[in-house]
PDB file of C-alpha atoms in Angstrom:
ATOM      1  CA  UNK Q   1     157.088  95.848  60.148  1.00  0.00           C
ATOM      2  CA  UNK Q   2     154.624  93.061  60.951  1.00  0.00           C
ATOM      3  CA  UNK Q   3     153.159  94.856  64.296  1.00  0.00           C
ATOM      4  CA  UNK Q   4     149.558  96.167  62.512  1.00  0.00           C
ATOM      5  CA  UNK Q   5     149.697  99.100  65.766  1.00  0.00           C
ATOM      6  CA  UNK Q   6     152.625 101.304  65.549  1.00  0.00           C
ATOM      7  CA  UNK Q   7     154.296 103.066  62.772  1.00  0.00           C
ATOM      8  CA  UNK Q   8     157.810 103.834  63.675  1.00  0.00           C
ATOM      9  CA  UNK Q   9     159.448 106.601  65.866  1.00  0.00           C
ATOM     10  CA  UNK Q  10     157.622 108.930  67.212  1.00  0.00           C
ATOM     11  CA  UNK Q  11     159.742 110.979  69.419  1.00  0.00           C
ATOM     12  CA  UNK Q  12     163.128 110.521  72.023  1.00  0.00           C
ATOM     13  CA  UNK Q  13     162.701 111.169  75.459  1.00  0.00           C
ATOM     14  CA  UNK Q  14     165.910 113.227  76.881  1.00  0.00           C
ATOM     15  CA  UNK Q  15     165.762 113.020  80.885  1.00  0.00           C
ATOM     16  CA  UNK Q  16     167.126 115.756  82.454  1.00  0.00           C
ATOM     17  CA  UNK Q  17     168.198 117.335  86.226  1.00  0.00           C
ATOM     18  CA  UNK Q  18     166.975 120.518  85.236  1.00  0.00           C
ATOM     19  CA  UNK Q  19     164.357 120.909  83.021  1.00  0.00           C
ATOM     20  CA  UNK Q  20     163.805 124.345  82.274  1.00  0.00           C
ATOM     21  CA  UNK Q  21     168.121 124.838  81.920  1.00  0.00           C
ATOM     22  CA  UNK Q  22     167.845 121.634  80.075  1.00  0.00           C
ATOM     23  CA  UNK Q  23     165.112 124.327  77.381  1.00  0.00           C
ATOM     24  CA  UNK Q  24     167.527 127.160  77.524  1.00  0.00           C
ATOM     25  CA  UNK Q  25     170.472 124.389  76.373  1.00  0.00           C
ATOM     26  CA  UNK Q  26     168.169 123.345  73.753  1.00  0.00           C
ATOM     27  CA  UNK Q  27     166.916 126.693  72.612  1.00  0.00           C
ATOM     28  CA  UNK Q  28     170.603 128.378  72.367  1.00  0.00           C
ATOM     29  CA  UNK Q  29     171.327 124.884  70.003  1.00  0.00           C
ATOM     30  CA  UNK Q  30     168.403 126.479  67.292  1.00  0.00           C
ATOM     31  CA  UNK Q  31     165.486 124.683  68.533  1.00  0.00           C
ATOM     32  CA  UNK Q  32     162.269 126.340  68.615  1.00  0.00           C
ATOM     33  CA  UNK Q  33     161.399 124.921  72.093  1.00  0.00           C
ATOM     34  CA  UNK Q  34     157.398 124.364  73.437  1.00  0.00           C
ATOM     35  CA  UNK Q  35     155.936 125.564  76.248  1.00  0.00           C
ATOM     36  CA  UNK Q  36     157.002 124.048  79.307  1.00  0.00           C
ATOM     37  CA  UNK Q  37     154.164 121.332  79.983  1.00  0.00           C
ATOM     38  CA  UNK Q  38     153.137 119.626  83.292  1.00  0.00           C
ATOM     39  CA  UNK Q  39     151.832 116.153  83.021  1.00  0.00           C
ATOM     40  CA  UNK Q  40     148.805 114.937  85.259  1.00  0.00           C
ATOM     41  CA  UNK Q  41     149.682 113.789  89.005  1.00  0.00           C
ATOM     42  CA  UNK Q  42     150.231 110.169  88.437  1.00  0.00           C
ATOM     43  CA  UNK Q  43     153.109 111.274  85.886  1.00  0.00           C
ATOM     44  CA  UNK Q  44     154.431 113.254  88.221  1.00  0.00           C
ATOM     45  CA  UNK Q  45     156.677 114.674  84.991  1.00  0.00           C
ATOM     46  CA  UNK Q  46     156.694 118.201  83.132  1.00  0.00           C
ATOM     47  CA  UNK Q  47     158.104 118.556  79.477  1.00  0.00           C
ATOM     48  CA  UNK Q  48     159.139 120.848  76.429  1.00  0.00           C
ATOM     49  CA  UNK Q  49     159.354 119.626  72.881  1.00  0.00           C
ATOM     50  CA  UNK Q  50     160.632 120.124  70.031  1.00  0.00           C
ATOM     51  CA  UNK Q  51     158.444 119.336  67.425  1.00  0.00           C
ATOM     52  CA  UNK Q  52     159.816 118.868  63.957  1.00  0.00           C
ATOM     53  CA  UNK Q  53     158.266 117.049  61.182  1.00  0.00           C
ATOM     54  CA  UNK Q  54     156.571 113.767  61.713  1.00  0.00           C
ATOM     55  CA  UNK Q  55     158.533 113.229  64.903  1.00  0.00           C
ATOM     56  CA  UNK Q  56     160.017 115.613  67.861  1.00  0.00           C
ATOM     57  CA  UNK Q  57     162.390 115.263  70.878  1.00  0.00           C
ATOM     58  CA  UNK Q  58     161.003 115.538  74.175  1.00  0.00           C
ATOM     59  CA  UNK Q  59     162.856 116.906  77.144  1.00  0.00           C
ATOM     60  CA  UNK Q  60     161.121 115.511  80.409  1.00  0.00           C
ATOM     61  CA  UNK Q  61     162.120 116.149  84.268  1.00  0.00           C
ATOM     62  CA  UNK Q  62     160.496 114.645  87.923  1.00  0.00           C
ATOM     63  CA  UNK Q  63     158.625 117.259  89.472  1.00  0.00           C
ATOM     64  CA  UNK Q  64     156.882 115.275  92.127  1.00  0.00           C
ATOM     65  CA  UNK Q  65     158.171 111.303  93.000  1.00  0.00           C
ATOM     66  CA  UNK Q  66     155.356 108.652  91.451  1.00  0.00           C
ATOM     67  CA  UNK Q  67     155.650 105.294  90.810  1.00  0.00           C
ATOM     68  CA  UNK Q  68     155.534 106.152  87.232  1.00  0.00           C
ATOM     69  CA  UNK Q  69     158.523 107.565  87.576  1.00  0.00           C
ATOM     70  CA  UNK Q  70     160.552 105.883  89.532  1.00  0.00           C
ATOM     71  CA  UNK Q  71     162.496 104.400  86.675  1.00  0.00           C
ATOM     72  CA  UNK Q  72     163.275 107.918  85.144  1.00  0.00           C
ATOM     73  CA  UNK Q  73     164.493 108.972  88.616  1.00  0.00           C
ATOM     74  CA  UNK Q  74     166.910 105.980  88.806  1.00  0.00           C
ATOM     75  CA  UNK Q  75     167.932 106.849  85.177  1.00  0.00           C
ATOM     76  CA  UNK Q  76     168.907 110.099  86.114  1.00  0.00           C
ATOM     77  CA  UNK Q  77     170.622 108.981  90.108  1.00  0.00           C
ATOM     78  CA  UNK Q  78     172.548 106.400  87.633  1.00  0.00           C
ATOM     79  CA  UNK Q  79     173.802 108.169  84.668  1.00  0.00           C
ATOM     80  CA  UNK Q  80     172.631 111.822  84.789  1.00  0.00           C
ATOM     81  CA  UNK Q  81     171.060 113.375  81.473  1.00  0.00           C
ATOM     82  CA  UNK Q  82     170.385 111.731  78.372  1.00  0.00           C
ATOM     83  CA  UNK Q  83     168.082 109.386  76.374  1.00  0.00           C
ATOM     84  CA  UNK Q  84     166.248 107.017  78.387  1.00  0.00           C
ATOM     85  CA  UNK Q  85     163.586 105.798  75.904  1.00  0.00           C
ATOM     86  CA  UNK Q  86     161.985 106.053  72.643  1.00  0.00           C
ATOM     87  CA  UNK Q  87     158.585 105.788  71.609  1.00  0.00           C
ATOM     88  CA  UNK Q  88     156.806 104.589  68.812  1.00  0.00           C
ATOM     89  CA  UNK Q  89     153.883 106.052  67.253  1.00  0.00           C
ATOM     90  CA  UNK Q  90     150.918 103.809  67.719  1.00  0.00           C
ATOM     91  CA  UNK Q  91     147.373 103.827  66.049  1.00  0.00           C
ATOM     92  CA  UNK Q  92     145.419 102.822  69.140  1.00  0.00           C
ATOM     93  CA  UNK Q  93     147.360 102.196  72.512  1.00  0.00           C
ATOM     94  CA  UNK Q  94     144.884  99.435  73.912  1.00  0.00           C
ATOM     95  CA  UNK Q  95     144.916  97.501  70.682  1.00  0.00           C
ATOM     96  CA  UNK Q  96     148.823  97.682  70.715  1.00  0.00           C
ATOM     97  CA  UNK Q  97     149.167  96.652  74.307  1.00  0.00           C
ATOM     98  CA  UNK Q  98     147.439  93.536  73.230  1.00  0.00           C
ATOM     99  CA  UNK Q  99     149.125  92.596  70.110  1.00  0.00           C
ATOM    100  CA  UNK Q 100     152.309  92.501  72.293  1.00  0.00           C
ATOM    101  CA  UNK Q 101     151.041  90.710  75.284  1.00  0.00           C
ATOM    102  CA  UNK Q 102     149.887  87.785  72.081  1.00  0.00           C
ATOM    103  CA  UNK Q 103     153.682  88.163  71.087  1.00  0.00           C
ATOM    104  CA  UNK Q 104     154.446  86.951  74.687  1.00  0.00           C
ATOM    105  CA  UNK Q 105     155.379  90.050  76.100  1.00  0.00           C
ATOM    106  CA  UNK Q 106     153.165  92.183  79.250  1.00  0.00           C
ATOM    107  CA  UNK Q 107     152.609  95.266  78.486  1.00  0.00           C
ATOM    108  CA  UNK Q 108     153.004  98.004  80.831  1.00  0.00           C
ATOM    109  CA  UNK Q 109     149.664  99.838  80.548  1.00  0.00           C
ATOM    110  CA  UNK Q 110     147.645 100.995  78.084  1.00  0.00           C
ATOM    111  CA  UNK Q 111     148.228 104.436  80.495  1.00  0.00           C
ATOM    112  CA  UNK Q 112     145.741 107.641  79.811  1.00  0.00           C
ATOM    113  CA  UNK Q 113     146.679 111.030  80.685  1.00  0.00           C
ATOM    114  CA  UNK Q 114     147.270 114.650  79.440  1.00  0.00           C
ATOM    115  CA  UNK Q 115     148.488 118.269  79.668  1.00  0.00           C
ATOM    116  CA  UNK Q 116     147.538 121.473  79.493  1.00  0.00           C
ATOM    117  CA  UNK Q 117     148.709 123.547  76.275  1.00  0.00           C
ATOM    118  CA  UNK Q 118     148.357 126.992  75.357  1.00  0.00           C
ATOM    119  CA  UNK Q 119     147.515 127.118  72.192  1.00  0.00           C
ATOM    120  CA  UNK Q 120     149.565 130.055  69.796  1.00  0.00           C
ATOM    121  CA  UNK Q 121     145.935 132.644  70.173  1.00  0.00           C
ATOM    122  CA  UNK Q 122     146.369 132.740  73.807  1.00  0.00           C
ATOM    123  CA  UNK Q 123     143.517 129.707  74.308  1.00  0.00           C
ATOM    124  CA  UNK Q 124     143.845 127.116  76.573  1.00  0.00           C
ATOM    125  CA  UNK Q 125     143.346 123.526  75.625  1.00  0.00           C
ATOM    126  CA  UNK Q 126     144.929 120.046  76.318  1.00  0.00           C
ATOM    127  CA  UNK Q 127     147.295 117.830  74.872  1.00  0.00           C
ATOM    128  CA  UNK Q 128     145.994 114.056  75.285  1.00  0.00           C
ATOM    129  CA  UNK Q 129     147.843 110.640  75.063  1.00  0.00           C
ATOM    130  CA  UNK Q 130     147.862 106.725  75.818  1.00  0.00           C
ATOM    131  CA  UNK Q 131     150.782 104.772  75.965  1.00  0.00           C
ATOM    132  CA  UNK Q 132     151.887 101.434  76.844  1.00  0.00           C
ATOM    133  CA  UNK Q 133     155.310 100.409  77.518  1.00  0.00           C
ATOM    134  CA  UNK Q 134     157.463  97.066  76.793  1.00  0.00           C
ATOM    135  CA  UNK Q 135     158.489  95.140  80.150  1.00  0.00           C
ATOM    136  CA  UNK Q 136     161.838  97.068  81.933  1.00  0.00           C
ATOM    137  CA  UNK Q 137     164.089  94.256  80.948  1.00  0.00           C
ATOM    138  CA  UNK Q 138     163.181  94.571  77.450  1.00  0.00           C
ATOM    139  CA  UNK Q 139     165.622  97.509  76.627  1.00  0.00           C
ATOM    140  CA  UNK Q 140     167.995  96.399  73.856  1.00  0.00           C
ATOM    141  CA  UNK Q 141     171.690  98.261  74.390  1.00  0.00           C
ATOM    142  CA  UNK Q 142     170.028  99.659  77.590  1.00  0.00           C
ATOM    143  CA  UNK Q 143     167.134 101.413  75.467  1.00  0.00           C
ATOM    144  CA  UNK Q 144     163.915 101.301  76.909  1.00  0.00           C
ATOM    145  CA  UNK Q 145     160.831 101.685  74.621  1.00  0.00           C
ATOM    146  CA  UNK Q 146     157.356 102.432  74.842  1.00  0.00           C
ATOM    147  CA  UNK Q 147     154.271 103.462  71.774  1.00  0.00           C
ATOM    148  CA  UNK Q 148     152.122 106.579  72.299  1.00  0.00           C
ATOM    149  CA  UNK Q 149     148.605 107.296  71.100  1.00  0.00           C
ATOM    150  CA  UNK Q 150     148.360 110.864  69.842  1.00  0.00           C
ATOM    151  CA  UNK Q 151     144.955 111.994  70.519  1.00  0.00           C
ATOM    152  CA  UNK Q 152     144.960 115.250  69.474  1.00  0.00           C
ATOM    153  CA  UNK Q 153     147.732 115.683  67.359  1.00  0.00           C
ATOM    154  CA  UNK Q 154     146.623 119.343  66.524  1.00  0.00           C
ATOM    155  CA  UNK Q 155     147.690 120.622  70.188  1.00  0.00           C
ATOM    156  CA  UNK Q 156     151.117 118.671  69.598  1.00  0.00           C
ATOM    157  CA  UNK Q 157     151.901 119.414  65.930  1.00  0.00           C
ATOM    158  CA  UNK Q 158     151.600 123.472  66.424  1.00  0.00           C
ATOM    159  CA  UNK Q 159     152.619 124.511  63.017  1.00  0.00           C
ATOM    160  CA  UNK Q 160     154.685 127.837  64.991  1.00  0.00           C
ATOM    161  CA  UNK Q 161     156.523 124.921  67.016  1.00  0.00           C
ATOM    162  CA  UNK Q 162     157.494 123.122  63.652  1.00  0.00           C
ATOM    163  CA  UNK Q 163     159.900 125.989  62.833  1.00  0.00           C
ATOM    164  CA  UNK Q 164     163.462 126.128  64.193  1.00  0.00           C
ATOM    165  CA  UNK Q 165     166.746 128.529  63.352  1.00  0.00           C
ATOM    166  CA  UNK Q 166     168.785 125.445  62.987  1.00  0.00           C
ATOM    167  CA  UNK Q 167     166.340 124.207  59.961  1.00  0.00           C
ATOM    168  CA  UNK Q 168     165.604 120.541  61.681  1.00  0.00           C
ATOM    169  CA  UNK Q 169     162.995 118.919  59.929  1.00  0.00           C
ATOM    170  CA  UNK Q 170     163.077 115.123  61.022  1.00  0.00           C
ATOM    171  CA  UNK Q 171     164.889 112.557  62.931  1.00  0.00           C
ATOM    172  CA  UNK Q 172     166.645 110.471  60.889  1.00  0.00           C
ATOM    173  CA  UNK Q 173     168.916 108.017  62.354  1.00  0.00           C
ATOM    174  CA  UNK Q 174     168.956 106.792  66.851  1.00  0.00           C
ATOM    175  CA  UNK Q 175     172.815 105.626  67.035  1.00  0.00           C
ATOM    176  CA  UNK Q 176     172.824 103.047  70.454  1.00  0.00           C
ATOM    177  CA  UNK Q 177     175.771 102.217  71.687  1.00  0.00           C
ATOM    178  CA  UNK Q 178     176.054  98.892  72.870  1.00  0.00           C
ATOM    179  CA  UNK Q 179     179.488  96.008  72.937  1.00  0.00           C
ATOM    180  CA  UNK Q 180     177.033  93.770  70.996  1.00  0.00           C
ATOM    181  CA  UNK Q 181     175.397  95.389  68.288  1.00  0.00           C
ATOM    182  CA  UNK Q 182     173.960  92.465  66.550  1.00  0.00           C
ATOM    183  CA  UNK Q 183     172.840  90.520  69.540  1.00  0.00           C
ATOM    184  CA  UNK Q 184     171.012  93.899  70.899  1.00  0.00           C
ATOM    185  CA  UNK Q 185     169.934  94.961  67.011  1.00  0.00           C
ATOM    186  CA  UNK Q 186     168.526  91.114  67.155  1.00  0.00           C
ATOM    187  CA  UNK Q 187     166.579  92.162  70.198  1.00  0.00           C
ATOM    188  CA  UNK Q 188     164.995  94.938  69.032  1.00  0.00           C
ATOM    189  CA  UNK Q 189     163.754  93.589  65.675  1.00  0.00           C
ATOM    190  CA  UNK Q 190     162.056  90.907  67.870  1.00  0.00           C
ATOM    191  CA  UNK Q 191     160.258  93.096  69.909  1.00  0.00           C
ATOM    192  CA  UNK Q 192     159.253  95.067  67.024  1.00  0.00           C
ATOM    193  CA  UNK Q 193     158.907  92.352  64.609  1.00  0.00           C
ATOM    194  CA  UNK Q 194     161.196  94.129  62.691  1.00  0.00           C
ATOM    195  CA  UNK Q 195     164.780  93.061  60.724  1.00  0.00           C
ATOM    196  CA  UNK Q 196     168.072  93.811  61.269  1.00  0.00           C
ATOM    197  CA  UNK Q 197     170.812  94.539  58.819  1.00  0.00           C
ATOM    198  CA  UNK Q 198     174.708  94.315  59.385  1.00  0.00           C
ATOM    199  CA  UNK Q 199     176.480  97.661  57.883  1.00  0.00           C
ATOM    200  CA  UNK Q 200     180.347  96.817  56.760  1.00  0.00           C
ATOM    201  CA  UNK Q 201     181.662  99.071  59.285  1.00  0.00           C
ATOM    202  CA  UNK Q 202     180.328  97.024  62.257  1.00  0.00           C
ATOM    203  CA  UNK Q 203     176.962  98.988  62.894  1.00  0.00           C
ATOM    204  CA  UNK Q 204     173.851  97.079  62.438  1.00  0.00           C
ATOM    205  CA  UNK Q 205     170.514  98.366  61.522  1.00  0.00           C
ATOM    206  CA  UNK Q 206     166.945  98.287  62.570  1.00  0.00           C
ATOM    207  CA  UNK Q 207     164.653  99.980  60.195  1.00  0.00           C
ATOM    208  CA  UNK Q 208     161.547 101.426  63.058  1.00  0.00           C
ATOM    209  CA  UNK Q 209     158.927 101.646  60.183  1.00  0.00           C
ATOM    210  CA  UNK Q 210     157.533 103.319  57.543  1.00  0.00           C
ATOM    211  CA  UNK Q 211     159.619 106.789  56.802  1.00  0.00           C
ATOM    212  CA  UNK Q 212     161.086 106.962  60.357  1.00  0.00           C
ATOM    213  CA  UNK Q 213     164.327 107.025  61.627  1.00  0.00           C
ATOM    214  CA  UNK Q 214     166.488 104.357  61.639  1.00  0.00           C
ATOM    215  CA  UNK Q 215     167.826 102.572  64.763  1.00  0.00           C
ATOM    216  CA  UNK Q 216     171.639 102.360  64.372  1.00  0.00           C
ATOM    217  CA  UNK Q 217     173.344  99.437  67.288  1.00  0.00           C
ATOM    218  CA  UNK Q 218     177.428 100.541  67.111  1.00  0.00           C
ATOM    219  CA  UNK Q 219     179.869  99.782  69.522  1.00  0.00           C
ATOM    220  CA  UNK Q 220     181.589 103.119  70.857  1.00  0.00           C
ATOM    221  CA  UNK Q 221     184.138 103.300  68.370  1.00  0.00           C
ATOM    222  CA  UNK Q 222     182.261 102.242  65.837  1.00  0.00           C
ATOM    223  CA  UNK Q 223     180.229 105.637  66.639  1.00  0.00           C
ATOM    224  CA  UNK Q 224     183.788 107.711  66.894  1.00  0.00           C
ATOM    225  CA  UNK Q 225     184.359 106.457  63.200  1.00  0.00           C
ATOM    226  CA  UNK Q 226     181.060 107.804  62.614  1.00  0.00           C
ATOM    227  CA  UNK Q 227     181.224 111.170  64.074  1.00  0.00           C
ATOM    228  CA  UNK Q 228     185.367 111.574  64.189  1.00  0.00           C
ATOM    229  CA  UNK Q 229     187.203 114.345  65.757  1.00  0.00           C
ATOM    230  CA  UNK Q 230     184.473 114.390  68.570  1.00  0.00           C
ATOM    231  CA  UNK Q 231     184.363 113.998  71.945  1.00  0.00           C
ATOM    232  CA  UNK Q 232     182.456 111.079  73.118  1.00  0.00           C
ATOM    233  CA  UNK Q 233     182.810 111.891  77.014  1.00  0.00           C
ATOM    234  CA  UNK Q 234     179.719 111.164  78.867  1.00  0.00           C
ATOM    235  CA  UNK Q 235     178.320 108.653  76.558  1.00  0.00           C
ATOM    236  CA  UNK Q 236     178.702 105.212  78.387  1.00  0.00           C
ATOM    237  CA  UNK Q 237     179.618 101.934  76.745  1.00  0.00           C
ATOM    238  CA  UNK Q 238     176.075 100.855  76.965  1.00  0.00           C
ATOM    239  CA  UNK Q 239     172.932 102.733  76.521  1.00  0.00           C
ATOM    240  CA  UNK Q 240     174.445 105.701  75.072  1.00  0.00           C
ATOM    241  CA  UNK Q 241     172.151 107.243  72.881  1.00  0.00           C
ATOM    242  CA  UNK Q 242     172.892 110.319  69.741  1.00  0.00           C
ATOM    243  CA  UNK Q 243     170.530 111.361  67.685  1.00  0.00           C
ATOM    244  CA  UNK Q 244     171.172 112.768  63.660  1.00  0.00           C
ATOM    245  CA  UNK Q 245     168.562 115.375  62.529  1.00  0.00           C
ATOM    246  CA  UNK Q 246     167.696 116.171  58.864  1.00  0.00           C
ATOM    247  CA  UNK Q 247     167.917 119.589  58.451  1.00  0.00           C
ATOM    248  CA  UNK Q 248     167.071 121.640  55.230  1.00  0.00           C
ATOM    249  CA  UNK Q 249     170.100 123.935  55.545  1.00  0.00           C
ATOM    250  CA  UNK Q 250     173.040 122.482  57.198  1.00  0.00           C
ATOM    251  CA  UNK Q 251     175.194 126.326  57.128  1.00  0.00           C
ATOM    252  CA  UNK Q 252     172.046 127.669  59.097  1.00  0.00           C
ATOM    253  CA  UNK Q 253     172.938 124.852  61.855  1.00  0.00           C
ATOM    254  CA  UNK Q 254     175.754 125.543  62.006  1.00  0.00           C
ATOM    255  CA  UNK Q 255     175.206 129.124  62.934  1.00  0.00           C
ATOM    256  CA  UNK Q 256     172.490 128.442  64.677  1.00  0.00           C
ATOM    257  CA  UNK Q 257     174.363 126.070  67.155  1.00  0.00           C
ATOM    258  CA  UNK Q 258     177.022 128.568  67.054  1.00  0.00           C
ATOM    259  CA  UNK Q 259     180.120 127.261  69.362  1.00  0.00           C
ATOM    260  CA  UNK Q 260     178.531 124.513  71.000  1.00  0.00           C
ATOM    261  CA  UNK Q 261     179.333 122.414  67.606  1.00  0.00           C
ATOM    262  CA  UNK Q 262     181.436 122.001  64.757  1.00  0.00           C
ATOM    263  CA  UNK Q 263     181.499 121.575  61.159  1.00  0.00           C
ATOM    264  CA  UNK Q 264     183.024 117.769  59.828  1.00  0.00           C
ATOM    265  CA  UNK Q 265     182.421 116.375  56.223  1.00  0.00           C
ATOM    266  CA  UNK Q 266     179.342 114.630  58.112  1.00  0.00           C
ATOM    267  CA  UNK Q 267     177.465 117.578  58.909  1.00  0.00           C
ATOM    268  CA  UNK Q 268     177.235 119.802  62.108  1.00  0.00           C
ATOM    269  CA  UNK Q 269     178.127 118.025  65.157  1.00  0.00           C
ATOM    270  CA  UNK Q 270     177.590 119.015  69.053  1.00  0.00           C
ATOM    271  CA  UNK Q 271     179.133 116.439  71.347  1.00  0.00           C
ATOM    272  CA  UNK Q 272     177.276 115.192  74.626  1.00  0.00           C
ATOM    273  CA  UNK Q 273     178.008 117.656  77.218  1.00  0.00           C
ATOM    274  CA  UNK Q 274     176.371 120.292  75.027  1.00  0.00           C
ATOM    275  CA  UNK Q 275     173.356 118.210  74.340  1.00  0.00           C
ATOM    276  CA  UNK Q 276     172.289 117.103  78.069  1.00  0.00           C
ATOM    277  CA  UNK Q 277     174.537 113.500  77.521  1.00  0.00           C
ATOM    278  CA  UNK Q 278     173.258 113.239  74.134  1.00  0.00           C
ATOM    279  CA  UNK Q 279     175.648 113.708  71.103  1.00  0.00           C
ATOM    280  CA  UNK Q 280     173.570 115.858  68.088  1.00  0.00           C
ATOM    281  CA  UNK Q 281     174.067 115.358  64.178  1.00  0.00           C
ATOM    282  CA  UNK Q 282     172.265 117.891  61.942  1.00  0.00           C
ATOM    283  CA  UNK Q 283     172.980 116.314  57.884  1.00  0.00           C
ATOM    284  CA  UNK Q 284     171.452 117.399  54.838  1.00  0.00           C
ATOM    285  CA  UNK Q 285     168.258 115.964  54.472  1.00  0.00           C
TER     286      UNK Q 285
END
C-alpha cells in the first residue's frame, strides 16, 4: 500500500429498505447490533453497527431525501438491499482527499458530520467522522468506495458492542462479483495503489492493507465453487457483494444463526436473502 492516508477496510456499508427490520435480521443472525443512530441533516441517513474487531458492518437506511444520498436511494430503487460501498480507514480525511486528487482523481469531500450515541452508563455523547469519497464512476465490479476519519473511536469501538453470540471477531475476506475479475481487481489496485494477485481458481486478489480483509474479484461461479451447495439468488452478475467473518468458534455460529444458515466444509454459510442481498461466511479465524 503506497497511499501514506488509509490503512485498509474499515467497515461495509449494507443499504437497506428497512432499517430497523434490516437490525432484527441481523440480530436473530448472532450479531450484537448498536443502537440505532441518526446521522446529521445533510446525511439524511440513520444506522446500526456491528462492531467487531478492528472493523464492523454498517447497516444504513434514507430517512429524509439529500443530495448525499441520492446515490444510496438509486442503489436501493435499482437493486434493493445489499452492499453498496466500502470504506477505508483513513488517518486524516483532508490529507487523504488530497493525496488522491495528486493521483488524478477528485475527491468527493473531505465531508464532516456526526451522531448522537448513548454511551453503555446511560450518557449521552457523539460519534464524529470525515470522509471523502472516490468519483461515482470509480467503482470497480460496481463497488463504490470511500475512507473515513474516526474521530472518536471510543464512542464507535464500545467494548459491550464488540461481543456477539455468533463469536465474529473480524472481516476477513469482501468476495465482488464481477464477469472481469482481473480487469476490475486491476482497477481497484490503481485506485488504491495497491496489487493484484490471480488465484488458480479464477478469483483475483486485492490485498486492502495492513491486517485487513482481503478484496476477492470472482465471477459468479467462481463464488458458487467457493461457497457450494448455496443459493446465490439475489446476488447480480455485477456488484454483488458477500462478506466472510472470522469467528473464534465456528459451532457457536452456527447455533447462533440457527436456520437461516448451514454448515459446509467452509464454515457456516447464510445465503443472500437471509443477509439483506448479502451472502455471510463465518470461518475459523
Amino acid at each position: 500500500m503506497t497511499l501514506k492516508n488509509i490503512v485498509g477496510i474499515d467497515h461495509a456499508v449494507v443499504v437497506v429498505k428497512d432499517l430497523d427490520a434490516a437490525a432484527a435480521n441481523w440480530k436473530s443472525l448472532g450479531f450484537t447490533v448498536s443502537p440505532r443512530g441518526t446521522h446529521s441533516a445533510k446525511m439524511g441517513s440513520g444506522n446500526y453497527t456491528m462492531m467487531l474487531g478492528p472493523d464492523y458492518v454498517e447497516l444504513l437506511g434514507v430517512l429524509n431525501e439529500t443530495e448525499h444520498n441520492a446515490p444510496t436511494r438509486a442503489f436501493l430503487a435499482k437493486r434493493g438491499d445489499g452492499i453498496e460501498r466500502i470504506a477505508f480507514t483513513t488517518t486524516d480525511a483532508a490529507v487523504g482527499a488530497e493525496e488522491i486528487r495528486a493521483r488524478g482523481y477528485t475527491p468527493i469531500g473531505p465531508t464532516d458530520f456526526e451522531r448522537p450515541v448513548t454511551m453503555p452508563d446511560g450518557s449521552l455523547s457523539a460519534a464524529k467522522f470525515a470522509t471523502y469519497q472516490w468519483p461515482y464512476e470509480e467503482a470497480p465490479g460496481g463497488l463504490r468506495i470511500f475512507a473515513c476519519q474516526h474521530k472518536t473511536r471510543e464512542t464507535v469501538w464500545i467494548p459491550e458492542l464488540q461481543v456477539h453470540a455468533n463469536t465474529a471477531k473480524r472481516l476477513k475476506k469482501v468476495f465482488i462479483v464481477t464477469p472481469e475479475p482481473e480487469k476490475d481487481a486491476q482497477h481497484m489496485a490503481k485506485l488504491i495503489d495497491g496489487a493484484a494477485r490471480s488465484e488458480a481458481d479464477g478469483a483475483v486478489i486485492v490485498p486492502s492493507g495492513g491486517d485487513r480483509a482481503d478484496f476477492v474479484f470472482v465471477t459468479k461461479d467462481v463464488l458458487a465453487k467457493h461457497f457450494p451447495g448455496t443459493s446465490l439468488a439475489g446476488i447480480p452478475e455485477r456488484g454483488g457483494i458477500s462478506l466472510v467473518f472470522g469467528v473464534a468458534d465456528v459451532a457457536a455460529a452456527e447455533k447462533a444463526v440457527g436456520s437461516a444458515g448451514s454448515r459446509s466444509d467452509v464454515g457456516v454459510v447464510v445465503p443472500p436473502s437471509k443477509g439483506n442481498g448479502v451472502l455471510l461466511a463465518f470461518v475459523k479465524d
